[in-house]
Amino acid sequence: MAAYLKLPLSNQQIYVEIKLSDPDATYNTTAAAAGCDLDIICCVDISGSMSGSPIKNVCEVLRDIYQRTQKDYRLFTYNTQTDVKRTLKTLSERNDNLQASGGTSFACIFTAIKDYLIQNASAKKPVTFIFMTDGQDNEPNGLALQKSVQMLKLMLSAMTNSPPITFHVIGFGEVNDEFLNKIRTFGTRQGLFRYSTESKELQNNFNDMFEYALHVRQFTIKFPNGKTYTANNIDNETVGFLTNDGDDLSAMAELTLIDDKTTTTQFPLAPMKDIRAIHLLHALNLIQPENEEQVKSIQTYLNNIQITNSKNFAERLEAEQIYKEIDQRMMEYRQLFAQLKMTQVPERVKLQLSALRHDPIFANTQRKKKLDLRVYKNVDYFKKTNISGILQGYKDSITLDTWQKIREQKEIWVDTYSNEDIYEIMRKSPDNILCLGIFVQRDEEVINNPAKGLKLLKVTNTIISYDSFINGMNLAKNNQQVQGQFTTLNDHYSIAGALADEQINAVIPLYINDEHMKRIRILEGIWLGYLYTLDSCGYDKQQEVALLKLFYEIIQQRTNTQRQKQMIIELEKVCRFIIDESQGFKTAEQFGEKTYEKLLKRLPIVNTQEYDLSIPLMIGYLRNDLTSVLVPIYYEYLRHEYLRKYPKNSAAVKTIVENLVYGCDSKHLPATLGTNNSSTLTNNNLPDYIEQSFIDYFHDELSQPIQLTPENIIKENRKWMIHEEIELNYIKGLLLPLPDFIRTMLNLCQIDEDYIEKHLDYDTLRYELLITFYYLIYSDTNSGGLLNLPKKENILSIIDGRLQSEKERAVAHDYSESVHLVRLVSHVAKNCKTLEGFAGVMRKYCPSRRGPIFSEVFIRLVESYDESEGDTVGTVTKKEKLIALLKNQISTTTATEVIYEDMDQCHSLPSLDEQLRSLRRFIDEKKVEQIGLQNRGRLVVYCRRTLMGDRQCRRKRNYRYFLNPFHEDSF
């Protein structure tokens, strides 16, 4: 079936929509979807201006595309020459990126494209070129470029009866709008255009182009009066297009659809009867305004569309998304059209306008921002989940007795805007809910950290339905944009509440009754997404955790009116469902169920974001177990405050630790002085046991590894003795006043404010303070070390041993048995199965990155880094160890850490295979015996050759190899 509607805009265009999946039609969508093979060729500019992040981002996305598609598409690269031998597979298999250098010659790439099309003309396959450039030709008016363009166009003009050839264009940086749009029209079918001002956007643009190229189908539509239109489709469900100005379809009863395989289908044509918001939005989405007046006309029409009227929930979500996309696009058009009025229009503005005209086509492909990627995922989930059917099923299952109970609540719960009560709302629609209106402030951080990015400004007394709220917010937003303000998460546009001074820009559902709660549960992702991101598809499970903080803020601002007490009770029931039933809360990566359990067990909480302690406080409150969490939360509060107050490794913190361990009046022990020559290895000398000791040493240098060489340890005076008894007054002096968030909940629950102090265990408090001051502040223990903290019963002795060892231990390695010990340590280093163990050995025995052990390990790794090591699954390779030394960093399970604190890191290195092979030849030819390594902005390998064989002398000669950038010299 094909239906049409006339848009009430000045140009009087008609929107026609053809349902390909219509059961009454004869079009075979299954057969149509099985398209013939497609040849996609990426043409990538590798001139010098692409070096660094641009070429890196392009290579990453092309590798990702190959991994997803597993299709070996061709890759043409060009600067002043063209290489046509690469493919996405060969790029994916390489460890390094494409090298960007030289100038730009479009003549060479156009000639290569022409030659390829001629050589593969017999393949009879559609061909799509994704053409990317970041600059202009070295000779933009040169004869070579003009000739190559003419030859390519001439060849393409002879291929009009062949499968379609398309050029999609991606522009980046300083490019020419007119020239790139010309390339887009080279093919037998016009291509699309994307433009980036930042290199990170190149990945999104390549993904967009590939998704479109893989799924797009082009249709030709013929009317009985002879007029012909073309339309593209990527969902294989509907084909929509706009007719020319003034077309009259009233006398036509059918149209002919011809797909890209020349299959012809007749469709009956009639005026659209059931015109819904989704149809109007599909039509507006196709309009490309030519000036600012047309933009205003589209915005006015858009403002009159009610997107909440659809009974189909999936359609309603789609309508909301398209509405938002059109709204944002029109604002961008207005900004660009305003800039076009300038005397000299920047080329960037022209490029952005050209790209914006193609933006609607990419609306259903990958989004450009992190929030949009989340939205894309959620939209896909909502489409696959029959939410409408679930909600309708709940509504149909409500018994007459239950409806009667709901009717009895109608006087209490009424929508301020529509005047519909809870009974009418639930009867009328299966997906509308009653909410409490609030006024909040959002910032961009709300996307990644919803608990921190949203702040409650005011709680209102307004009860409002979700549909009334969305319609009111859209109207408020549109009124604001008419005045020329662009909408972001920071905007405070709002609707009026029930009272004169009330503003509402967010809502939270109220429990009210069990059947209403079922709706809230099913729609949870929708209302949470809008609450935090102003997008009904912006849901993330961290929002479920953040809702607990918002509920705390509502309690904090509560008044003692009976109405607000009643609403807090209903909100409390909703939040209790979140923590008891919601999988989002139970599996949230940050601050969900697992973090709460860690807090109760007093395990260190290591997160990239600070833990807002009002969240666990609310969990305890909602579980009717507040008193059990008060003391652990207070301990965590002390930890947070002292971490903020004291600098790492400070003398003041060390004094606090010493006072906690030895008491404020420390007693001295008698002096002991001696020498301890330790044995080389303990009896428990299994390789895994040895390596584990060096892993522990790498994470905490106060942890002594297995000794591989004899050590001379000179002991000084052991100064203090552990004070087992608690000095109560000193510990109490370290306590902090109760914070307001704890006082608020104590007041709400009518608990004595002295409750925490009365229930403190001071032995446990000393343990908590030692963990905080010694491990987290003074020692600055990394996240790996926090996994093995001492227990309360032995923490004093462990910290005592470490504090005293700082004064008593001066270690000197004994190399009297030099050859044997060098080989032993080198063997352990080279055979470590983990980088952490390897790094621990190197840090322990080669702290200055020179000497016999370092030289032996480094030379052996260089000699054999590229040799096959057989089955090394789960074991680090020699090459990985060598690269770790050169980069001065390893990746652990929790973070990237340095091996040597006194040497710079190389976060990324180009391929060093050639340089390392050259270094290996030099070491072998010169018989180098000593190696040193340093990086102070330049990565240098120092080589020392002791024996000058040609002169029969032992004069030393030094060489430097600069590995990044590479060159060698002697000094």
CSV table of C-alpha atoms in Angstrom, one decimal, residues 303 468-480 494:
chain,number,residue,atom,x,y,z
A,303,ASN,CA,6.1,22.3,17.6
A,468,SER,CA,1.5,15.7,30.4
A,469,PHE,CA,5.1,16.4,31.5
A,470,ILE,CA,6.6,15.4,28.1
A,471,ASN,CA,4.1,17.5,26.2
A,472,GLY,CA,4.7,20.4,28.5
A,473,MET,CA,8.5,20.1,28.3
A,474,ASN,CA,8.5,20.0,24.5
A,475,LEU,CA,6.3,23.1,24.3
A,476,ALA,CA,8.6,24.9,26.8
A,477,LYS,CA,11.7,23.8,24.9
A,478,ASN,CA,10.3,25.0,21.6
A,479,ASN,CA,9.3,28.4,23.1
A,480,GLN,CA,12.8,28.8,24.2
A,494,SER,CA,10.7,24.2,32.5
